[in-house]
CSV table of C-alpha atoms and ligand atoms in Angstrom, one decimal:
chain,number,residue,atom,x,y,z
A,134,MET,CA,-39.4,2.5,-32.8
A,135,ALA,CA,-40.6,-0.3,-30.7
A,136,SER,CA,-37.1,-1.6,-30.2
A,137,ILE,CA,-35.7,1.6,-28.6
A,138,SER,CA,-38.2,1.5,-25.8
A,139,SER,CA,-37.9,-2.2,-25.2
A,140,PRO,CA,-36.5,-3.0,-21.8
A,141,THR,CA,-33.6,-4.9,-23.3
A,142,MET,CA,-32.5,-2.1,-25.5
A,143,LEU,CA,-32.8,0.5,-22.7
A,144,GLY,CA,-30.7,-1.8,-20.5
A,145,LEU,CA,-28.1,-2.1,-23.2
A,146,LEU,CA,-27.9,1.7,-23.7
A,147,HIS,CA,-27.6,2.1,-20.0
A,148,LEU,CA,-24.8,-0.4,-19.9
A,149,VAL,CA,-23.0,1.5,-22.7
A,150,ALA,CA,-23.4,4.8,-20.8
A,151,VAL,CA,-22.0,3.3,-17.6
A,152,PHE,CA,-19.1,1.8,-19.5
A,153,LEU,CA,-18.3,5.1,-21.1
A,154,THR,CA,-18.4,7.0,-17.8
A,155,PHE,CA,-16.4,4.3,-16.1
A,156,SER,CA,-13.7,4.3,-18.8
A,157,THR,CA,-13.2,8.0,-18.9
A,158,ALA,CA,-13.1,8.3,-15.1
A,159,HIS,CA,-10.6,5.5,-14.8
A,160,SER,CA,-8.4,6.1,-17.8
A,161,VAL,CA,-5.6,4.2,-16.1
A,162,LEU,CA,-7.6,1.0,-16.8
A,163,ASP,CA,-6.9,1.4,-20.5
A,164,CYS,CA,-4.6,-0.9,-22.3
A,165,TYR,CA,-1.1,0.3,-22.6
A,166,THR,CA,-0.1,1.1,-26.1
A,167,SER,CA,3.6,1.6,-25.9
A,168,ILE,CA,6.7,1.2,-23.7
A,169,PHE,CA,9.7,3.6,-23.5
A,170,SER,CA,12.7,2.0,-21.9
A,171,PHE,CA,15.9,3.5,-20.5
A,172,GLY,CA,18.7,1.6,-18.8
A,173,ASP,CA,21.7,-0.7,-19.3
A,174,SER,CA,22.4,-4.2,-20.4
A,175,LEU,CA,19.6,-5.6,-18.3
A,176,ALA,CA,17.2,-4.0,-20.7
A,177,ASP,CA,19.2,-3.4,-23.9
A,178,THR,CA,17.5,-5.1,-26.9
A,179,GLY,CA,20.1,-4.1,-29.5
A,180,ASN,CA,21.6,-0.7,-29.0
A,181,SER,CA,25.1,-1.4,-27.7
A,182,ILE,CA,25.7,-4.1,-30.3
A,183,ARG,CA,26.2,-1.0,-32.6
A,184,GLU,CA,29.2,0.0,-30.5
A,185,SER,CA,32.3,-1.9,-31.5
A,186,LYS,CA,33.5,-2.7,-27.9
A,187,ASN,CA,30.3,-4.5,-27.0
A,188,ALA,CA,29.8,-6.1,-30.4
A,189,GLN,CA,33.0,-8.0,-29.7
A,190,PHE,CA,31.3,-10.3,-27.3
A,191,VAL,CA,27.5,-9.8,-27.2
A,192,GLY,CA,27.5,-10.0,-31.0
A,193,HIS,CA,28.7,-13.6,-30.9
A,194,PHE,CA,27.3,-17.0,-30.0
A,195,PRO,CA,26.2,-18.2,-27.6
A,196,TYR,CA,24.5,-14.9,-26.9
A,197,GLY,CA,20.9,-15.4,-28.2
A,198,GLU,CA,21.4,-19.2,-28.4
A,199,THR,CA,18.2,-20.3,-26.6
A,200,TYR,CA,15.4,-18.2,-28.0
A,201,PHE,CA,16.3,-16.1,-31.0
A,202,HIS,CA,19.0,-18.5,-32.2
A,203,ARG,CA,21.2,-15.6,-33.2
A,204,PRO,CA,22.9,-12.8,-31.3
A,205,THR,CA,20.4,-9.8,-31.1
A,206,GLY,CA,22.4,-7.6,-28.9
A,207,ARG,CA,20.6,-8.9,-25.8
A,208,PHE,CA,23.0,-9.7,-22.9
A,209,SER,CA,21.5,-13.2,-22.3
A,210,ASP,CA,20.8,-16.5,-24.0
A,211,GLY,CA,17.3,-15.2,-24.8
A,212,ARG,CA,14.6,-12.7,-23.8
A,213,LEU,CA,15.0,-10.1,-21.1
A,214,ILE,CA,12.6,-8.8,-18.4
A,215,VAL,CA,11.5,-5.9,-20.8
A,216,ASP,CA,10.7,-8.5,-23.5
A,217,PHE,CA,8.4,-10.4,-21.1
A,218,ILE,CA,6.8,-7.2,-19.9
A,219,ALA,CA,6.1,-6.2,-23.5
A,220,GLN,CA,4.7,-9.7,-24.2
A,221,GLU,CA,2.4,-9.5,-21.1
A,222,LEU,CA,1.1,-6.1,-22.1
A,223,GLY,CA,0.3,-7.5,-25.6
A,224,LEU,CA,3.0,-5.3,-27.2
A,225,PRO,CA,5.8,-6.3,-29.6
A,226,TYR,CA,9.4,-6.6,-28.5
A,227,LEU,CA,10.8,-3.1,-28.3
A,228,PRO,CA,12.9,-1.9,-31.2
A,229,PRO,CA,16.3,-0.5,-30.2
A,230,TYR,CA,16.7,3.3,-30.8
A,231,LEU,CA,20.0,2.8,-32.6
A,232,GLY,CA,18.5,-0.1,-34.8
A,233,SER,CA,18.5,-0.3,-38.5
A,234,SER,CA,16.3,2.1,-40.5
A,235,SER,CA,13.9,-0.8,-41.3
A,236,ASP,CA,13.4,-1.3,-37.5
A,237,ARG,CA,12.6,2.3,-36.8
A,238,ASP,CA,8.9,2.0,-36.2
A,239,PHE,CA,8.5,3.4,-32.7
A,240,HIS,CA,4.8,3.9,-32.5
A,241,ARG,CA,4.5,1.1,-30.0
A,242,GLY,CA,7.6,2.1,-28.1
A,243,VAL,CA,11.3,2.3,-28.3
A,244,ASN,CA,14.2,1.1,-26.2
A,245,PHE,CA,17.0,3.6,-25.3
A,246,ALA,CA,18.8,1.2,-22.9
A,247,VAL,CA,22.5,0.6,-23.7
A,248,GLY,CA,24.7,-2.2,-22.3
A,249,GLY,CA,27.4,-0.7,-20.1
A,250,ALA,CA,25.5,2.6,-19.5
A,251,THR,CA,25.7,4.4,-16.3
A,252,ALA,CA,23.3,6.7,-14.5
A,253,LEU,CA,26.0,9.4,-14.2
A,254,ASP,CA,27.7,10.9,-17.2
A,255,ALA,CA,30.9,9.4,-18.6
A,256,ALA,CA,32.9,12.5,-17.7
A,257,PHE,CA,32.2,11.8,-14.0
A,258,PHE,CA,34.1,8.5,-14.2
A,259,GLN,CA,36.8,9.8,-16.4
A,260,GLU,CA,37.6,12.6,-13.9
A,261,ARG,CA,37.9,10.0,-11.1
A,262,GLY,CA,40.0,7.6,-13.2
A,263,ILE,CA,37.3,4.9,-13.2
A,264,ARG,CA,37.5,3.1,-16.5
A,265,ASN,CA,34.3,2.7,-18.5
A,266,GLU,CA,35.3,1.5,-21.9
A,267,LEU,CA,32.0,0.2,-23.1
A,268,THR,CA,29.8,3.2,-23.7
A,269,ASN,CA,29.3,6.9,-23.1
A,270,ASN,CA,25.5,6.6,-23.6
A,271,SER,CA,24.5,7.4,-20.0
A,272,LEU,CA,21.0,7.9,-18.8
A,273,GLY,CA,21.4,11.7,-19.6
A,274,ILE,CA,22.2,10.9,-23.2
A,275,GLN,CA,19.3,8.4,-23.4
A,276,LEU,CA,16.9,11.1,-22.1
A,277,ARG,CA,18.2,13.5,-24.8
A,278,TRP,CA,17.5,10.8,-27.5
A,279,PHE,CA,13.9,10.7,-26.1
A,280,LYS,CA,13.5,14.5,-26.4
A,281,ASP,CA,15.0,14.4,-30.0
A,282,LEU,CA,12.4,11.8,-30.9
A,283,LEU,CA,9.4,13.8,-29.8
A,284,PRO,CA,8.8,15.7,-33.1
A,285,SER,CA,8.5,12.5,-35.0
A,286,LEU,CA,6.5,10.6,-32.2
A,287,CYS,CA,3.9,13.3,-31.9
A,288,PRO,CA,4.3,16.1,-34.4
A,289,ASN,CA,1.2,17.7,-32.8
A,290,PRO,CA,2.4,18.4,-29.2
A,291,PRO,CA,-0.9,17.8,-27.5
A,292,ASP,CA,-0.9,14.2,-28.9
A,293,CYS,CA,2.2,13.5,-26.8
A,294,GLY,CA,0.0,13.6,-23.7
A,295,ASP,CA,-2.4,11.1,-25.1
A,296,ILE,CA,0.4,8.7,-26.1
A,297,PHE,CA,2.3,9.0,-22.9
A,298,ARG,CA,-0.7,8.6,-20.7
A,299,ARG,CA,-1.1,5.1,-22.2
A,300,SER,CA,2.6,4.2,-22.1
A,301,VAL,CA,4.8,2.5,-19.6
A,302,PHE,CA,8.1,4.2,-18.9
A,303,LEU,CA,10.7,1.7,-17.7
A,304,VAL,CA,13.5,3.7,-16.1
A,305,GLY,CA,16.2,1.1,-15.4
A,306,GLU,CA,17.6,-0.9,-14.1
A,307,ILE,CA,20.3,1.8,-14.2
A,308,GLY,CA,23.0,2.6,-11.7
A,309,GLY,CA,24.4,-0.9,-11.5
A,310,ASN,CA,27.3,-0.1,-13.8
A,311,ASP,CA,28.1,3.1,-11.8
A,312,TYR,CA,29.0,0.6,-9.0
A,313,ASN,CA,30.3,-2.3,-11.2
A,314,TYR,CA,33.1,-0.3,-12.7
A,315,PRO,CA,34.7,0.9,-9.5
A,316,PHE,CA,34.0,-2.3,-7.5
A,317,LEU,CA,35.5,-4.5,-10.2
A,318,GLN,CA,38.4,-2.1,-10.4
A,319,ARG,CA,38.8,-2.6,-6.7
A,320,ARG,CA,37.9,0.9,-5.5
A,321,SER,CA,37.0,1.0,-1.8
A,322,LEU,CA,33.5,0.5,-0.5
A,323,GLU,CA,33.7,3.9,1.3
A,324,GLU,CA,34.4,5.6,-2.0
A,325,ILE,CA,31.7,3.8,-3.9
A,326,ARG,CA,29.1,4.6,-1.2
A,327,THR,CA,29.6,8.3,-1.9
A,328,LEU,CA,28.3,7.7,-5.5
A,329,VAL,CA,24.9,6.4,-4.3
A,330,PRO,CA,23.2,9.8,-3.6
A,331,LEU,CA,24.5,11.0,-7.0
A,332,VAL,CA,23.2,8.0,-8.8
A,333,ILE,CA,19.8,8.2,-7.1
A,334,ASN,CA,19.6,11.9,-7.9
A,335,SER,CA,20.2,11.1,-11.6
A,336,ILE,CA,17.5,8.5,-11.7
A,337,GLY,CA,15.1,10.7,-9.7
A,338,SER,CA,15.6,13.7,-12.0
A,339,THR,CA,15.0,11.5,-15.1
A,340,VAL,CA,11.7,10.3,-13.6
A,341,ASP,CA,10.7,13.9,-12.8
A,342,THR,CA,11.5,15.0,-16.3
A,343,LEU,CA,9.5,12.2,-17.9
A,344,ILE,CA,6.5,13.0,-15.7
A,345,LYS,CA,6.8,16.7,-16.9
A,346,TYR,CA,6.7,15.4,-20.4
A,347,GLY,CA,3.4,13.5,-19.7
A,348,ALA,CA,4.5,10.1,-18.4
A,349,ARG,CA,1.8,8.7,-16.1
A,350,THR,CA,3.0,5.1,-15.4
A,351,LEU,CA,6.7,4.7,-14.6
A,352,VAL,CA,8.4,1.5,-13.5
A,353,VAL,CA,11.7,2.0,-11.7
A,354,PRO,CA,13.7,-1.2,-10.9
A,355,GLY,CA,16.3,-1.4,-8.1
A,356,ASN,CA,19.6,-3.1,-8.3
A,357,LEU,CA,20.1,-6.9,-8.3
A,358,PRO,CA,22.0,-8.7,-5.5
A,359,ILE,CA,25.5,-8.0,-6.9
A,360,GLY,CA,27.0,-10.2,-4.1
A,361,CYS,CA,25.6,-13.2,-5.9
A,362,SER,CA,27.1,-12.4,-9.3
A,363,ALA,CA,29.9,-14.7,-10.5
A,364,ALA,CA,31.9,-11.7,-11.7
A,365,TYR,CA,31.9,-10.2,-8.2
A,366,LEU,CA,32.4,-13.5,-6.5
A,367,THR,CA,35.5,-14.2,-8.7
A,368,VAL,CA,37.1,-10.7,-8.7
A,369,LEU,CA,36.4,-9.9,-5.1
A,370,GLU,CA,36.9,-13.4,-3.7
A,371,SER,CA,37.5,-13.2,0.0
A,372,PRO,CA,39.6,-15.4,2.2
A,373,ARG,CA,37.2,-14.7,5.1
A,374,GLY,CA,34.5,-17.3,5.3
A,375,GLU,CA,32.3,-15.0,7.3
A,376,ASP,CA,32.0,-12.6,4.3
A,377,TYR,CA,29.8,-15.2,2.6
A,378,ASP,CA,26.2,-16.0,3.4
A,379,PRO,CA,26.3,-19.7,4.3
A,380,ARG,CA,22.9,-20.4,2.8
A,381,THR,CA,23.4,-18.8,-0.7
A,382,GLY,CA,27.2,-18.5,-1.1
A,383,CYS,CA,26.8,-14.8,-1.9
A,384,LEU,CA,29.0,-12.0,-0.6
A,385,THR,CA,26.9,-10.4,2.2
A,386,TYR,CA,28.5,-7.0,2.2
A,387,LEU,CA,27.9,-6.6,-1.5
A,388,ASN,CA,24.2,-7.5,-1.2
A,389,GLU,CA,24.0,-5.0,1.6
A,390,PHE,CA,25.4,-2.4,-0.7
A,391,SER,CA,22.6,-3.2,-3.3
A,392,ASN,CA,20.1,-2.9,-0.5
A,393,TYR,CA,21.5,0.4,0.5
A,394,HIS,CA,21.1,1.7,-3.1
A,395,ASN,CA,17.6,0.3,-3.2
A,396,ARG,CA,16.5,1.9,0.1
A,397,LYS,CA,17.7,5.3,-1.1
A,398,LEU,CA,15.9,4.8,-4.4
A,399,LEU,CA,12.7,3.9,-2.5
A,400,GLN,CA,13.0,7.2,-0.5
A,401,GLU,CA,13.5,9.1,-3.7
A,402,LEU,CA,10.4,7.5,-5.3
A,403,ASP,CA,8.3,8.4,-2.3
A,404,ARG,CA,9.4,12.0,-2.6
A,405,LEU,CA,8.5,12.0,-6.3
A,406,ARG,CA,5.1,10.4,-5.6
A,407,ALA,CA,4.3,13.2,-3.2
A,408,LEU,CA,5.3,15.8,-5.8
A,409,HIS,CA,3.3,14.1,-8.6
A,410,PRO,CA,0.1,12.5,-7.2
A,411,ASN,CA,-1.2,11.9,-10.7
A,412,ALA,CA,1.7,9.7,-11.8
A,413,THR,CA,1.9,6.0,-10.8
A,414,ILE,CA,5.5,5.3,-9.9
A,415,ILE,CA,6.0,1.6,-9.5
A,416,TYR,CA,9.1,0.2,-7.8
A,417,ALA,CA,10.3,-3.1,-9.4
A,418,ASP,CA,12.0,-5.2,-6.7
A,419,TYR,CA,14.6,-7.1,-8.8
A,420,PHE,CA,16.6,-7.7,-5.7
A,421,ASN,CA,14.1,-9.8,-3.8
A,422,ALA,CA,12.7,-11.4,-7.0
A,423,ALA,CA,16.3,-12.7,-7.7
A,424,MET,CA,17.1,-13.6,-4.1
A,425,GLY,CA,14.4,-16.3,-4.3
A,426,PHE,CA,16.6,-18.1,-6.8
A,427,TYR,CA,19.7,-18.0,-4.6
A,428,ARG,CA,17.8,-19.3,-1.6
A,429,SER,CA,15.8,-22.0,-3.3
A,430,PRO,CA,17.3,-22.7,-6.8
A,431,ARG,CA,15.6,-26.1,-7.3
A,432,HIS,CA,12.2,-24.6,-6.7
A,433,PHE,CA,12.7,-22.7,-10.0
A,434,GLY,CA,14.4,-25.6,-11.9
A,435,PHE,CA,17.9,-24.2,-11.4
A,436,TYR,CA,19.6,-27.5,-11.0
A,437,GLY,CA,22.9,-26.2,-12.3
A,438,GLY,CA,23.2,-24.0,-9.2
A,439,ALA,CA,22.4,-20.3,-8.9
A,440,ILE,CA,25.8,-18.6,-8.8
A,441,THR,CA,27.9,-20.5,-11.3
A,442,ALA,CA,27.7,-19.0,-14.7
A,443,CYS,CA,26.3,-21.0,-17.6
A,444,CYS,CA,28.7,-19.4,-20.1
A,445,GLY,CA,32.3,-18.7,-19.2
A,446,GLY,CA,36.0,-19.7,-19.2
A,447,GLY,CA,36.4,-21.8,-16.1
A,448,GLY,CA,37.1,-21.1,-12.4
A,449,PRO,CA,35.0,-21.8,-9.4
A,450,TYR,CA,32.1,-19.7,-10.7
A,451,ASN,CA,32.8,-20.3,-14.4
A,452,TYR,CA,33.8,-16.7,-14.7
A,453,ASN,CA,37.2,-15.9,-16.1
A,454,THR,CA,38.2,-12.3,-17.0
A,455,SER,CA,40.6,-13.7,-19.6
A,456,ALA,CA,37.9,-15.8,-21.3
A,457,LYS,CA,34.5,-14.2,-20.9
A,458,CYS,CA,31.4,-15.5,-22.5
A,459,GLY,CA,31.4,-14.7,-26.2
A,460,TYR,CA,35.2,-14.8,-26.4
A,461,GLN,CA,37.6,-17.6,-27.2
A,462,GLY,CA,38.2,-20.0,-24.4
A,463,ALA,CA,34.6,-19.8,-23.0
A,464,THR,CA,32.1,-22.6,-23.3
A,465,MET,CA,28.4,-22.8,-22.7
A,466,CYS,CA,26.6,-25.2,-20.3
A,467,ASP,CA,24.3,-27.9,-21.6
A,468,ASN,CA,21.1,-26.3,-20.5
A,469,ALA,CA,20.9,-22.5,-19.9
A,470,SER,CA,17.5,-22.9,-18.4
A,471,SER,CA,18.9,-24.7,-15.4
A,472,HIS,CA,21.1,-21.8,-14.5
A,473,VAL,CA,20.4,-18.4,-13.0
A,474,ALA,CA,23.7,-16.8,-14.1
A,475,TRP,CA,24.3,-16.5,-17.8
A,476,ASP,CA,27.7,-14.9,-18.3
A,477,GLY,CA,28.6,-14.1,-14.7
A,478,VAL,CA,27.1,-10.6,-14.9
A,479,HIS,CA,23.7,-11.1,-16.6
A,480,LEU,CA,21.0,-13.6,-16.0
A,481,THR,CA,19.5,-16.3,-18.2
A,482,GLU,CA,16.2,-16.0,-20.0
A,483,ALA,CA,14.8,-18.5,-17.6
A,484,ALA,CA,15.7,-16.3,-14.6
A,485,TYR,CA,14.4,-13.1,-16.3
A,486,ARG,CA,11.2,-14.9,-17.1
A,487,TRP,CA,10.6,-15.8,-13.5
A,488,ILE,CA,11.4,-12.2,-12.4
A,489,ALA,CA,9.0,-10.8,-14.9
A,490,ASP,CA,6.3,-13.2,-13.7
A,491,GLY,CA,7.0,-12.2,-10.1
A,492,LEU,CA,6.7,-8.5,-11.0
A,493,ILE,CA,3.5,-8.8,-13.0
A,494,ARG,CA,1.6,-11.4,-11.0
A,495,GLY,CA,3.7,-11.6,-7.8
A,496,PRO,CA,4.5,-9.2,-5.1
A,497,PHE,CA,7.6,-7.5,-6.7
A,498,PHE,CA,5.9,-4.5,-8.3
A,499,SER,CA,4.9,-2.0,-5.8
A,500,PRO,CA,2.2,-0.8,-6.4
A,501,SER,CA,1.1,-3.5,-8.8
A,502,ILE,CA,0.4,-2.6,-12.4
A,503,GLU,CA,-3.3,-1.9,-13.2
A,504,THR,CA,-4.4,-2.9,-16.6
A,505,PRO,CA,-7.1,-5.1,-18.0
A,506,CYS,CA,-4.9,-6.1,-20.9
A,507,LEU,CA,-2.4,-8.7,-19.5
A,508,SER,CA,-1.9,-11.5,-21.8
A,509,LEU,CA,-3.1,-14.7,-20.3
A,510,GLY,CA,-0.6,-16.8,-22.3
A,511,SER,CA,1.9,-17.6,-19.6
A,512,ARG,CA,-0.3,-18.3,-16.6
A,513,ASP,CA,1.3,-21.7,-16.4
A,514,HIS,CA,4.5,-20.0,-15.3
A,515,SER,CA,4.1,-18.7,-11.8
A,516,TYR,CA,6.7,-17.4,-9.4
A,517,TYR,CA,4.8,-18.9,-6.5
A,518,GLU,CA,3.3,-22.4,-6.8
B,755,LIG,C1,33.7,8.3,-24.7
B,755,LIG,O1,34.1,9.6,-24.8
B,755,LIG,C2,35.5,9.8,-24.7
B,755,LIG,C3,35.8,11.3,-24.7
B,755,LIG,O2,35.1,11.9,-25.8
B,755,LIG,C4,36.2,9.1,-25.9
B,755,LIG,O3,37.6,9.2,-25.8
B,755,LIG,C5,35.8,7.6,-25.8
B,755,LIG,O4,36.4,6.9,-26.9
B,755,LIG,C6,34.3,7.4,-25.7
B,755,LIG,N1,34.1,6.0,-25.4
B,755,LIG,C7,33.2,5.2,-26.2
B,755,LIG,C8,33.1,3.8,-25.8
B,755,LIG,O5,32.6,5.7,-27.1
B,756,LIG,C1,-4.3,15.5,-12.1
B,756,LIG,O1,-5.5,14.8,-12.6
B,756,LIG,C2,-6.6,15.6,-12.4
B,756,LIG,C3,-7.8,14.7,-12.8
B,756,LIG,O2,-7.6,14.1,-14.0
B,756,LIG,C4,-6.5,16.9,-13.3
B,756,LIG,O3,-7.7,17.7,-13.1
B,756,LIG,C5,-5.3,17.6,-12.8
B,756,LIG,O4,-5.1,18.8,-13.7
B,756,LIG,C6,-4.1,16.8,-12.9
B,756,LIG,N1,-2.9,17.5,-12.3
B,756,LIG,C7,-1.8,17.6,-12.9
B,756,LIG,C8,-0.7,18.3,-12.1
B,756,LIG,O5,-1.6,17.1,-14.0
B,757,LIG,C1,16.6,-27.6,-19.0
B,757,LIG,O1,16.3,-27.2,-17.6
B,757,LIG,C2,15.0,-26.8,-17.4
B,757,LIG,C3,14.9,-26.2,-16.0
B,757,LIG,O2,15.4,-27.1,-15.0
B,757,LIG,C4,14.1,-28.1,-17.6
B,757,LIG,O3,12.7,-27.7,-17.4
B,757,LIG,C5,14.3,-28.6,-19.0
B,757,LIG,O4,13.6,-29.9,-19.1
B,757,LIG,C6,15.8,-28.9,-19.2
B,757,LIG,N1,16.0,-29.3,-20.6
B,757,LIG,C7,16.7,-30.3,-21.0
B,757,LIG,C8,16.8,-30.6,-22.5
B,757,LIG,O5,17.2,-31.1,-20.2
B,758,LIG,C1,41.1,-18.5,-17.8
B,758,LIG,O1,41.2,-18.3,-19.2
B,758,LIG,C2,42.6,-18.4,-19.6
B,758,LIG,C3,42.6,-18.1,-21.1
B,758,LIG,O2,41.7,-19.0,-21.8
B,758,LIG,C4,43.1,-19.8,-19.3
B,758,LIG,O3,44.5,-19.8,-19.7
B,758,LIG,C5,43.0,-20.0,-17.8
B,758,LIG,O4,43.4,-21.3,-17.5
B,758,LIG,C6,41.6,-19.8,-17.4
B,758,LIG,N1,41.5,-19.9,-15.9
B,758,LIG,C7,40.8,-20.8,-15.3
B,758,LIG,C8,40.8,-20.8,-13.8
B,758,LIG,O5,40.1,-21.7,-15.9
């Protein structure tokens, strides 16, 4: 009896009470327990490799060379931004939705992202004669997969709310392919600009639906600077010097296009924030995180240059549509970590790692992610010195 009235014990009880009050009032400060990811090849951890068209190249070395030492279906030499985010949150790498049955343990999250996927449905491009031969698994299909999964994720519907409240929903990057296909098939800039509001609408309505299903933390990335991509620099090579940014060598009008998409996306996110004050909608600024590499490649250890691809079949940017990475005729550079560009479209693990760091600890998540559970493991790796 003596102990319960002792000052120490009372103090301890009080602390526990304060802690309990604090943790229920600020439930966002819980650890996240799962991640649900939607998107395209920037986030695909093994879905599109199940589709024969993609398996032809991403299923071969040197994809996966640096980190996993085998092709996993990731469009890089190693890990992706989503892998680093999972790692930072103390979660395992996300299993792909279309993975093998032994891999279908989704209680800590699942990845619906598919390489080649578009925000708009495949039929949209088919009607306009824009070729998309890689996949029909657009954002809408991925959202349907999510809905199909609910009965097994939370057989008791109220449990969904509990799970989703402590989940991060990564919606994108998506939309890049909606522009890649027509740009690389040389459609006009004017025509492609008309797609932007439709793409934004598709992303926005997906975010809105997920919030209605109980999502509370959503991360929505913008587009990368496509004017710095070896594929664009090669296919849309310009004879006019003034089309290029003299500092970076990137095609300025294409980066302006990415910025246009990103500005429209930000407006849409603001609209959704006003509609859903309880949800935290985080914009992930992939564009500016990556622009740092093109402006100051050596600062990040990119001594191989920022715009020349590590893996490719020759040409000024080591990007050759007749010998893409993973196909015959392509070769890999000595050290992928000294390059930003992996295969001319996707980035290297080293670049993705810097971006993830710049999101989680740097200024490129807005607002920043609130969780007491960030892994301290990679503090040595900081976007800003
Ligand atoms: C996409 O759907 C169309 C029409 O159903 C089909 O012809 C095409 O083969 C599909 N593409 C892929 C990559 O599955
Ligand atoms: C928002 O959060 C508050 C406090 O947790 C809750 O009372 C309210 O019902 C929530 N509103 C919606 C629309 O979920
Ligand atoms: C590869 O490049 C990275 C980044 O510049 C550097 O830190 C690393 O030492 C290089 N590795 C080798 C084997 O040269
Ligand atoms: C592109 O690849 C093809 C097929 O391997 C090859 O014949 C051609 O020389 C390459 N072009 C350049 C610019 O390296």
